[in-house]
Coordinates of C-alpha atoms in Angstrom, one line a residue:
M1 CA 0.0 0.0 0.0
K2 CA 1.3 3.5 -0.9
T3 CA 2.1 5.8 2.0
K4 CA -0.4 8.4 1.0
N5 CA -3.2 5.8 0.9
I6 CA -2.2 4.6 4.4
F7 CA -2.7 8.0 5.8
L8 CA -5.8 8.6 3.8
S9 CA -7.1 5.4 5.5
A10 CA -6.1 6.8 8.8
V11 CA -8.4 9.9 8.3
V12 CA -11.3 7.8 7.0
V13 CA -11.0 5.4 10.0
A14 CA -10.9 8.2 12.5
A15 CA -13.9 9.8 10.8
T16 CA -15.7 6.5 10.6
V17 CA -15.1 5.7 14.3
A18 CA -16.5 9.0 15.4
V19 CA -19.6 8.6 13.4
S20 CA -20.2 4.9 14.2
S21 CA -19.6 5.4 17.9
C22 CA -22.5 7.9 18.0
S23 CA -24.9 5.7 15.9
L24 CA -24.0 2.5 17.9
D25 CA -24.2 3.8 21.3
Y26 CA -26.9 6.4 21.0
D27 CA -24.8 9.0 22.6
P28 CA -25.4 12.7 21.9
I29 CA -22.7 14.7 20.2
D30 CA -20.0 15.7 22.7
T31 CA -20.4 19.0 24.3
Y32 CA -16.9 19.9 23.1
S33 CA -15.5 19.5 19.6
D34 CA -13.7 21.4 17.0
V35 CA -17.0 22.6 15.7
T36 CA -18.3 24.0 19.0
Q37 CA -15.0 25.1 20.6
G38 CA -12.7 25.8 17.7
V39 CA -8.9 26.0 17.8
T40 CA -6.2 28.4 19.1
E41 CA -4.2 30.6 16.8
D42 CA -1.6 27.9 16.8
E43 CA -4.2 25.4 15.5
E44 CA -4.3 23.6 18.8
E45 CA -7.8 22.3 19.6
I46 CA -9.7 24.1 22.3
V47 CA -11.3 21.3 24.3
F48 CA -12.5 23.2 27.3
S49 CA -13.3 26.9 27.3
T50 CA -14.7 27.1 30.8
K51 CA -14.9 25.1 34.0
A52 CA -18.5 24.3 33.1
D53 CA -17.2 22.5 30.0
V54 CA -15.1 20.4 32.2
I55 CA -17.9 19.6 34.6
S56 CA -20.1 18.6 31.7
A57 CA -17.4 16.3 30.4
I58 CA -16.9 14.6 33.8
D59 CA -20.7 14.3 34.1
G60 CA -20.5 12.5 30.6
L61 CA -18.3 9.8 32.1
Y62 CA -20.9 9.0 34.8
T63 CA -23.5 9.1 32.0
K64 CA -21.6 6.5 30.0
I65 CA -21.4 4.0 32.9
H66 CA -25.1 4.6 33.5
D67 CA -26.4 4.4 29.9
R68 CA -24.0 2.2 28.0
Q69 CA -25.3 -1.0 29.5
E70 CA -24.6 -3.3 26.5
H71 CA -20.8 -3.6 27.0
W72 CA -20.5 -2.6 30.7
Y73 CA -23.3 -5.0 31.9
L74 CA -25.0 -7.3 29.3
D75 CA -21.8 -8.5 27.5
N76 CA -19.9 -8.8 30.8
R77 CA -22.4 -11.3 32.0
L78 CA -22.3 -13.2 28.7
I79 CA -18.6 -13.5 29.0
A80 CA -18.2 -14.0 32.8
E81 CA -21.2 -16.2 33.3
C82 CA -22.0 -18.0 30.0
H83 CA -18.4 -18.6 29.1
S84 CA -18.1 -20.3 32.5
D85 CA -20.1 -23.0 34.2
N86 CA -22.6 -20.6 35.8
A87 CA -24.9 -20.1 32.9
Y88 CA -26.0 -21.1 29.4
V89 CA -26.3 -18.3 26.8
G90 CA -30.0 -18.7 26.9
T91 CA -30.8 -17.8 23.3
T92 CA -29.7 -18.6 19.8
G93 CA -27.6 -16.6 17.4
A94 CA -24.0 -16.6 16.1
E95 CA -23.0 -13.7 18.4
V96 CA -23.8 -15.5 21.6
V97 CA -23.7 -19.3 21.2
P98 CA -19.8 -19.4 20.9
Y99 CA -19.6 -18.3 24.5
E100 CA -21.2 -21.5 25.7
D101 CA -19.7 -24.0 23.3
N102 CA -16.3 -22.4 23.2
S103 CA -16.1 -21.5 19.6
I104 CA -15.4 -17.7 19.8
E105 CA -13.6 -16.2 16.8
G106 CA -12.3 -12.7 15.9
S107 CA -15.3 -12.2 13.7
N108 CA -17.7 -12.4 16.7
S109 CA -19.9 -9.2 16.8
V110 CA -19.9 -9.1 20.6
V111 CA -16.1 -9.1 20.7
E112 CA -16.0 -6.3 18.1
R113 CA -18.5 -4.0 19.7
D114 CA -16.9 -4.4 23.2
W115 CA -13.5 -3.7 21.9
D116 CA -14.6 -0.6 19.9
R117 CA -16.7 0.9 22.7
F118 CA -14.2 0.3 25.5
L119 CA -11.5 2.0 23.4
A120 CA -13.8 4.9 22.6
D121 CA -14.7 5.3 26.3
A122 CA -11.0 5.2 27.3
A123 CA -10.3 7.8 24.7
T124 CA -12.9 10.1 26.0
A125 CA -11.4 9.8 29.5
T126 CA -7.9 10.4 28.1
K127 CA -9.0 13.6 26.3
I128 CA -10.3 15.0 29.6
I129 CA -7.1 14.0 31.5
T130 CA -4.8 15.6 29.0
N131 CA -6.7 18.9 28.6
L132 CA -7.5 19.8 32.2
D133 CA -4.6 22.2 32.3
K134 CA -5.7 24.1 29.2
V135 CA -9.0 25.6 30.2
Q136 CA -9.1 28.8 28.1
D137 CA -10.6 31.1 30.7
G138 CA -8.3 29.9 33.6
S139 CA -11.3 29.2 35.8
L140 CA -10.2 25.8 36.9
S141 CA -8.1 25.7 40.1
E142 CA -5.3 23.3 40.6
S143 CA -7.3 21.3 43.2
E144 CA -10.2 21.1 40.8
Q145 CA -7.9 19.9 38.0
N146 CA -6.6 17.2 40.4
R147 CA -10.0 16.0 41.4
Y148 CA -11.5 15.8 37.9
R149 CA -8.3 14.1 36.6
A150 CA -8.7 11.5 39.4
E151 CA -12.3 10.8 38.5
A152 CA -11.4 10.4 34.8
E153 CA -8.4 8.1 35.8
I154 CA -10.6 5.9 37.8
F155 CA -13.0 5.6 34.9
R156 CA -10.2 4.8 32.5
A157 CA -8.7 2.3 34.9
M158 CA -12.0 0.4 35.1
I159 CA -12.1 0.2 31.3
W160 CA -8.5 -0.9 30.9
F161 CA -8.9 -3.5 33.8
D162 CA -12.0 -5.0 32.0
M163 CA -10.1 -5.0 28.7
V164 CA -6.9 -6.5 29.8
R165 CA -8.7 -9.3 31.6
M166 CA -10.5 -10.1 28.4
W167 CA -7.8 -9.6 25.8
G168 CA -4.4 -9.3 27.5
D169 CA -2.3 -7.1 25.3
I170 CA -4.3 -4.1 24.4
P171 CA -3.7 -0.5 23.1
C172 CA -3.2 1.6 26.2
I173 CA -3.1 5.1 25.1
R174 CA -2.2 8.0 27.5
T175 CA -2.1 10.8 24.9
T176 CA -4.7 12.3 22.5
A177 CA -4.2 12.2 18.9
G178 CA -4.0 15.6 17.1
N179 CA -5.6 16.6 13.9
I180 CA -4.0 15.3 10.8
T181 CA -2.4 18.0 8.7
A182 CA 0.0 17.9 5.8
E183 CA 2.9 18.7 8.1
N184 CA 2.3 16.1 10.8
V185 CA 0.7 13.2 8.8
G186 CA 3.7 11.0 9.4
E187 CA 3.8 11.3 13.1
M188 CA 0.1 11.0 13.4
Y189 CA 0.1 7.5 12.0
D190 CA 1.1 5.8 15.3
A191 CA -1.6 7.8 17.2
Y192 CA -4.3 6.6 14.9
F193 CA -3.0 3.0 14.6
P194 CA -1.3 2.2 17.9
E195 CA 0.4 -1.0 18.8
Q196 CA -0.8 -3.2 21.7
M197 CA 0.9 -2.8 25.0
A198 CA 2.1 -5.9 26.8
E199 CA -0.3 -7.2 29.5
E200 CA 2.0 -6.5 32.4
E201 CA 2.6 -2.9 31.2
V202 CA -1.2 -2.4 30.8
Y203 CA -1.5 -3.3 34.4
Q204 CA 1.3 -0.9 35.4
N205 CA -0.6 1.9 33.6
I206 CA -3.8 1.0 35.5
E207 CA -1.8 1.0 38.7
M208 CA -0.3 4.4 37.8
D209 CA -3.8 5.9 37.2
L210 CA -5.2 4.5 40.5
L211 CA -2.4 5.6 42.7
D212 CA -2.8 9.1 41.4
A213 CA -6.5 9.0 41.8
L214 CA -6.1 7.7 45.3
Q215 CA -4.5 11.1 46.2
Y216 CA -7.1 13.4 44.6
A217 CA -10.4 11.6 44.1
P218 CA -13.4 12.6 46.3
D219 CA -13.5 11.2 49.7
K220 CA -16.2 8.7 50.8
T221 CA -19.7 10.1 51.0
G222 CA -23.0 8.6 51.4
D223 CA -23.3 8.6 47.6
K224 CA -21.8 5.4 46.3
T225 CA -22.2 6.5 42.7
L226 CA -19.0 8.6 42.9
F227 CA -15.6 7.6 41.5
S228 CA -14.2 8.1 45.0
K229 CA -10.9 7.2 46.7
D230 CA -12.5 4.0 47.9
V231 CA -13.3 2.9 44.3
A232 CA -9.6 3.4 43.6
R233 CA -8.8 1.2 46.6
A234 CA -11.2 -1.5 45.6
L235 CA -9.9 -1.6 42.0
L236 CA -6.3 -1.7 43.2
A237 CA -7.1 -4.7 45.5
K238 CA -8.4 -6.5 42.5
V239 CA -5.5 -5.5 40.2
Y240 CA -2.9 -6.8 42.6
A241 CA -4.5 -10.2 42.7
E242 CA -4.0 -10.6 39.0
K243 CA -1.1 -12.7 37.7
P244 CA 0.9 -10.1 35.7
I245 CA 1.3 -7.7 38.7
R246 CA 0.4 -10.0 41.5
D247 CA 1.2 -8.7 45.1
Y248 CA -1.3 -10.3 47.5
S249 CA 0.1 -8.2 50.4
K250 CA -1.2 -5.1 48.6
T251 CA -4.6 -6.8 48.0
I252 CA -4.8 -7.3 51.7
K253 CA -3.7 -3.7 52.4
Y254 CA -6.3 -2.1 50.3
V255 CA -9.1 -4.3 51.5
D256 CA -8.1 -3.5 55.0
E257 CA -8.2 0.2 54.3
L258 CA -11.7 -0.3 53.0
I259 CA -12.6 -2.1 56.3
A260 CA -11.1 0.7 58.3
N261 CA -13.2 3.2 56.3
G262 CA -16.4 1.5 57.4
Y263 CA -17.2 -0.9 54.7
D264 CA -18.8 -4.3 55.7
L265 CA -21.4 -6.8 54.6
V266 CA -25.0 -5.8 54.9
D267 CA -26.8 -8.0 57.4
D268 CA -29.3 -9.3 54.9
Y269 CA -28.1 -10.6 51.5
S270 CA -31.5 -9.7 49.9
L271 CA -30.8 -6.0 50.4
L272 CA -28.2 -6.1 47.7
Y273 CA -30.6 -6.8 44.7
G274 CA -34.0 -7.2 46.3
I275 CA -36.9 -4.9 45.4
D276 CA -40.1 -3.9 47.2
G277 CA -42.2 -6.2 45.0
A278 CA -43.5 -6.6 41.5
A279 CA -45.7 -3.8 40.1
K280 CA -48.4 -6.3 39.2
D281 CA -48.8 -6.8 43.0
G282 CA -49.1 -3.1 43.7
Y283 CA -45.4 -2.3 44.4
N284 CA -43.0 0.0 42.6
A285 CA -40.3 -2.6 41.8
T286 CA -37.7 -0.3 43.4
P287 CA -34.6 -1.4 45.4
L288 CA -35.0 -2.3 49.0
A289 CA -31.7 -0.5 49.8
S290 CA -29.2 1.9 48.0
N291 CA -25.8 3.1 49.1
T292 CA -25.4 0.4 51.6
V293 CA -22.4 -0.2 53.9
E294 CA -21.4 -3.0 51.4
S295 CA -21.5 -1.0 48.2
I296 CA -18.3 0.7 47.0
L297 CA -19.5 1.7 43.6
E298 CA -23.0 1.4 42.2
V299 CA -25.1 2.8 39.4
H300 CA -28.7 3.9 40.2
Y301 CA -31.6 3.4 37.9
V302 CA -34.6 5.3 38.9
V303 CA -38.2 5.6 37.6
G304 CA -38.0 7.4 34.2
S305 CA -34.4 6.3 33.7
G306 CA -34.4 2.5 34.0
N307 CA -31.9 -0.2 33.2
W308 CA -33.1 -1.7 29.9
A309 CA -30.8 -4.7 30.4
S310 CA -33.4 -6.1 32.9
W311 CA -35.6 -7.4 30.1
M312 CA -32.7 -9.1 28.5
F313 CA -32.4 -11.5 31.4
G314 CA -36.0 -12.3 32.4
R315 CA -39.1 -10.5 33.7
C316 CA -38.7 -6.9 34.5
L317 CA -40.9 -6.7 37.5
E318 CA -41.9 -3.1 37.0
N319 CA -43.7 -4.2 33.9
W320 CA -44.5 -8.0 34.2
D321 CA -45.1 -8.7 30.5
E322 CA -42.6 -6.2 29.0
S323 CA -40.6 -8.0 26.2
F324 CA -41.3 -11.4 27.7
T325 CA -42.0 -13.1 24.3
W326 CA -38.5 -14.2 23.4
A327 CA -35.7 -16.3 24.9
K328 CA -33.6 -14.4 27.4
W329 CA -29.8 -14.3 27.8
V330 CA -27.8 -15.8 30.7
T331 CA -29.9 -18.7 31.7
P332 CA -28.7 -20.2 35.0
S333 CA -27.1 -23.6 34.5
R334 CA -28.1 -26.9 36.1
D335 CA -24.6 -27.1 37.5
L336 CA -24.9 -23.8 39.3
C337 CA -28.3 -24.7 40.7
K338 CA -26.9 -28.0 41.9
A339 CA -24.0 -26.2 43.5
F340 CA -26.5 -24.0 45.5
T341 CA -28.6 -27.1 46.4
D342 CA -25.6 -29.2 47.4
A343 CA -24.3 -26.4 49.7
G344 CA -27.8 -25.9 51.3
D345 CA -27.6 -22.4 50.2
T346 CA -31.3 -21.5 49.9
K347 CA -30.8 -17.7 50.5
R348 CA -28.4 -16.9 47.8
Y349 CA -30.1 -19.4 45.4
E350 CA -33.4 -17.6 45.8
E351 CA -31.8 -14.2 45.2
S352 CA -29.9 -15.4 42.2
V353 CA -32.3 -17.7 40.3
V354 CA -36.0 -17.5 39.7
W355 CA -38.3 -19.9 37.9
Y356 CA -41.2 -18.8 35.6
E357 CA -43.4 -20.2 33.0
C358 CA -42.6 -18.9 29.5
A359 CA -43.1 -19.5 25.8
W360 CA -39.8 -21.2 25.0
S361 CA -38.0 -24.3 26.0
N362 CA -34.3 -23.9 24.8
Y363 CA -32.8 -25.2 28.1
Y364 CA -35.6 -26.1 30.5
P365 CA -39.3 -27.1 30.1
S366 CA -41.3 -24.0 29.3
D367 CA -43.6 -24.5 32.4
N368 CA -40.7 -24.3 34.8
Y369 CA -37.8 -22.2 33.3
A370 CA -34.9 -20.8 35.1
F371 CA -33.9 -17.1 34.9
M372 CA -31.1 -14.9 36.3
Y373 CA -32.7 -12.9 39.1
K374 CA -30.1 -10.3 40.1
C375 CA -31.4 -7.8 37.5
R376 CA -35.1 -8.3 38.2
S377 CA -36.3 -4.7 37.6
G378 CA -35.2 -1.8 35.5
Y379 CA -34.7 0.1 38.8
V380 CA -32.4 -2.4 40.5
N381 CA -29.0 -0.8 41.3
W382 CA -26.0 -2.2 39.4
I383 CA -23.3 -2.7 42.0
K384 CA -19.9 -2.7 40.3
Y385 CA -17.8 -3.2 43.4
R386 CA -18.9 -4.5 46.8
M387 CA -17.3 -5.8 49.9
G388 CA -18.6 -9.4 49.4
D389 CA -16.3 -9.7 46.5
L390 CA -13.4 -7.8 48.2
L391 CA -13.5 -9.7 51.4
L392 CA -13.3 -13.0 49.6
L393 CA -10.5 -11.6 47.5
K394 CA -8.6 -10.9 50.7
A395 CA -9.3 -14.6 51.7
E396 CA -7.7 -15.6 48.4
A397 CA -4.7 -13.5 49.2
L398 CA -4.4 -15.0 52.7
I399 CA -4.5 -18.6 51.1
N400 CA -2.1 -17.9 48.2
G401 CA 0.2 -15.3 49.7
T402 CA 3.9 -15.8 50.4
T403 CA 3.0 -16.6 54.0
P404 CA -0.4 -18.4 54.0
D405 CA -2.8 -17.8 56.8
L406 CA -5.5 -20.4 56.3
E407 CA -7.3 -19.7 59.5
A408 CA -7.6 -16.0 58.8
A409 CA -9.0 -16.9 55.3
A410 CA -11.4 -19.4 56.8
T411 CA -12.7 -16.7 59.3
I412 CA -13.5 -14.4 56.4
I413 CA -15.3 -17.2 54.4
D414 CA -17.2 -18.2 57.6
K415 CA -18.4 -14.6 57.9
V416 CA -19.7 -14.6 54.4
R417 CA -21.4 -17.9 54.9
A418 CA -22.9 -17.0 58.2
R419 CA -24.8 -14.1 56.6
V420 CA -26.8 -16.6 54.5
G421 CA -27.2 -19.2 57.4
L422 CA -24.4 -21.6 56.5
A423 CA -22.1 -23.4 59.0
K424 CA -18.4 -22.7 59.3
L425 CA -15.9 -24.6 57.2
P426 CA -14.9 -27.9 58.8
S427 CA -11.5 -28.4 60.3
S428 CA -10.5 -30.8 57.5
T429 CA -11.0 -27.9 55.0
R430 CA -9.3 -25.3 57.2
S431 CA -6.1 -27.3 57.5
S432 CA -5.5 -27.8 53.8
K433 CA -4.4 -25.1 51.4
D434 CA -5.9 -27.0 48.3
A435 CA -9.2 -27.6 50.2
M436 CA -9.3 -23.9 51.2
L437 CA -8.7 -22.7 47.7
N438 CA -11.5 -25.0 46.5
A439 CA -13.8 -23.7 49.3
L440 CA -13.0 -20.1 48.4
L441 CA -13.8 -20.7 44.7
L442 CA -17.1 -22.3 45.6
E443 CA -17.9 -19.4 48.0
R444 CA -17.2 -16.8 45.3
R445 CA -19.3 -18.7 42.8
L446 CA -22.3 -18.8 45.1
E447 CA -21.8 -15.3 46.6
L448 CA -21.1 -13.5 43.3
A449 CA -23.3 -15.5 40.8
F450 CA -24.3 -13.3 37.9
E451 CA -22.2 -10.4 39.0
G452 CA -19.6 -10.8 36.3
E453 CA -16.8 -12.5 38.2
R454 CA -16.8 -16.4 37.6
W455 CA -14.9 -16.6 34.3
F456 CA -12.2 -14.2 35.6
D457 CA -11.9 -16.1 38.9
L458 CA -11.2 -19.3 36.9
V459 CA -8.6 -17.5 34.7
R460 CA -6.9 -15.7 37.6
L461 CA -6.5 -19.0 39.5
D462 CA -5.6 -21.1 36.5
K463 CA -8.8 -23.2 36.9
V464 CA -10.1 -22.9 33.4
E465 CA -9.1 -26.2 31.9
E466 CA -9.9 -28.2 35.1
V467 CA -13.4 -26.8 35.5
M468 CA -14.6 -26.0 32.0
N469 CA -13.4 -29.2 30.3
A470 CA -15.3 -31.2 32.9
V471 CA -18.6 -29.3 33.1
Y472 CA -20.0 -30.4 29.7
A473 CA -20.1 -34.1 30.8
K474 CA -21.8 -33.4 34.1
D475 CA -24.2 -30.7 32.9
S476 CA -26.8 -32.3 30.7
G477 CA -28.2 -28.8 29.6
R478 CA -25.1 -27.3 28.0
L479 CA -24.6 -27.1 24.2
A480 CA -22.0 -29.5 23.0
Q481 CA -18.4 -28.4 23.5
R482 CA -16.8 -27.3 20.2
N483 CA -13.2 -26.8 21.4
A484 CA -11.2 -27.9 24.4
F485 CA -10.2 -25.2 26.8
T486 CA -6.5 -24.6 27.0
Q487 CA -4.1 -21.7 28.0
N488 CA -5.0 -20.0 24.8
S489 CA -8.6 -19.8 26.0
Y490 CA -7.7 -17.4 28.8
R491 CA -7.8 -14.5 26.3
L492 CA -10.6 -13.5 23.8
P493 CA -9.7 -13.0 20.2
I494 CA -8.8 -9.6 19.0
P495 CA -11.6 -8.5 16.7
Q496 CA -10.6 -9.3 13.1
A497 CA -12.1 -5.9 12.0
A498 CA -9.7 -4.1 14.2
I499 CA -6.7 -6.1 12.8
D500 CA -7.9 -5.4 9.3
Q501 CA -7.8 -1.7 10.0
N502 CA -4.5 -1.7 12.0
D503 CA -1.8 -4.2 10.9
K504 CA 0.1 -3.5 14.1
L505 CA -2.4 -5.4 16.1
I506 CA -1.4 -9.1 16.7
Q507 CA -4.1 -11.8 17.2
N508 CA -4.0 -13.7 20.4
P509 CA -2.6 -17.3 20.1
G510 CA -5.2 -20.0 19.3
Y511 CA -7.4 -17.8 17.0

């Protein structure tokens, strides 16, 4: 390909991404752009003219996590639950079935849309971060710059963390690409067509963002929707448990800081995802509780601004018959239901799985069909990070750390079990590291079912092959396995469309 054609392609791709992002995500045009804000005399884009522009951009990040439910919420459950032993995909279609039968390819439309949208969201955060010191009217103080940068860094870190766990090596861009001109067309090529960054380096960049955010993000308030210092602590605890940058002592450190800051389990597990009742019975289908002592970051959906993802999983109880004529996504597996039953865990089972009569029979008889129940209303809060997850992550760190403390880990697991009426772990389990690790994995499976953690737990603890290659034989409801799970399965394929646009991208092994 001739050089001039390469750079012409760069311009076309950049323009296409901008247009398609708006049309795919139903986002309004950004409040700032070359059109609305113009450029300086030196032809440098004016991103923010006033502090109000900055606040509007920060508000836009919160809007993204609220509104863009497809990749933040729906696809996360498809990957974490249906690509694991927790769920069947629930419906038919080339975009979803491969997550159950392990036949995902780079042409998969879910893989492509998640890649594109995450990168677009990260780019939005980066544009804010790199332009906070250039507000034209000088109205933004240094402390305000620090706070808004911290909030954008937390948002970007959340995106990169989700991406690196899915794909491994990803483009991890900390600068904003400028406008292409005749003079800079050569140097702009790398900005528009970046290379992937090695997985470990991505984690180091996430760490860098979060450590800065920890200094300047808002302090804890009663509003758990904020990107606060404690959100940074929670994400750091999770980051340090991952293999490329693993430091379990730091996982323990940041969980302990959350505990010291007053976070704990709520007394009643049903307060996490429960509602006051179905609208057909005269209730509002609104949450039993919000901003609980357990929540670290949550997204609120209120009357008039509901979570549309609810009707993708089952009945949305604010409107009993809304969109209940077609097969739903993320159907609880028989293997998961058996795990609840074998553990005698009726409380978490009832809060995670519900049974209805429906018009289809893809996985169960239509007169008694299982549905994921943790998103039962359009007004249920989406809890992104909570202490149930973080406490069990600390237990993992105590089991697998350089100086294992099995009894301390067992005490944490016992606390989580006691909330739902289960007995303490037996002494035979408490005295064995392998037994404790298996007990931890089971506890995380039951505690966090349908919260987007199961697949990533199996990957983090190198359990994918052991668990997933065995589940097809013992779970009679699963679609037939197409490919065996191997080390290559730990990463999703890079979208082929992205590779076709950018020849610097390298496909993950096995695809």
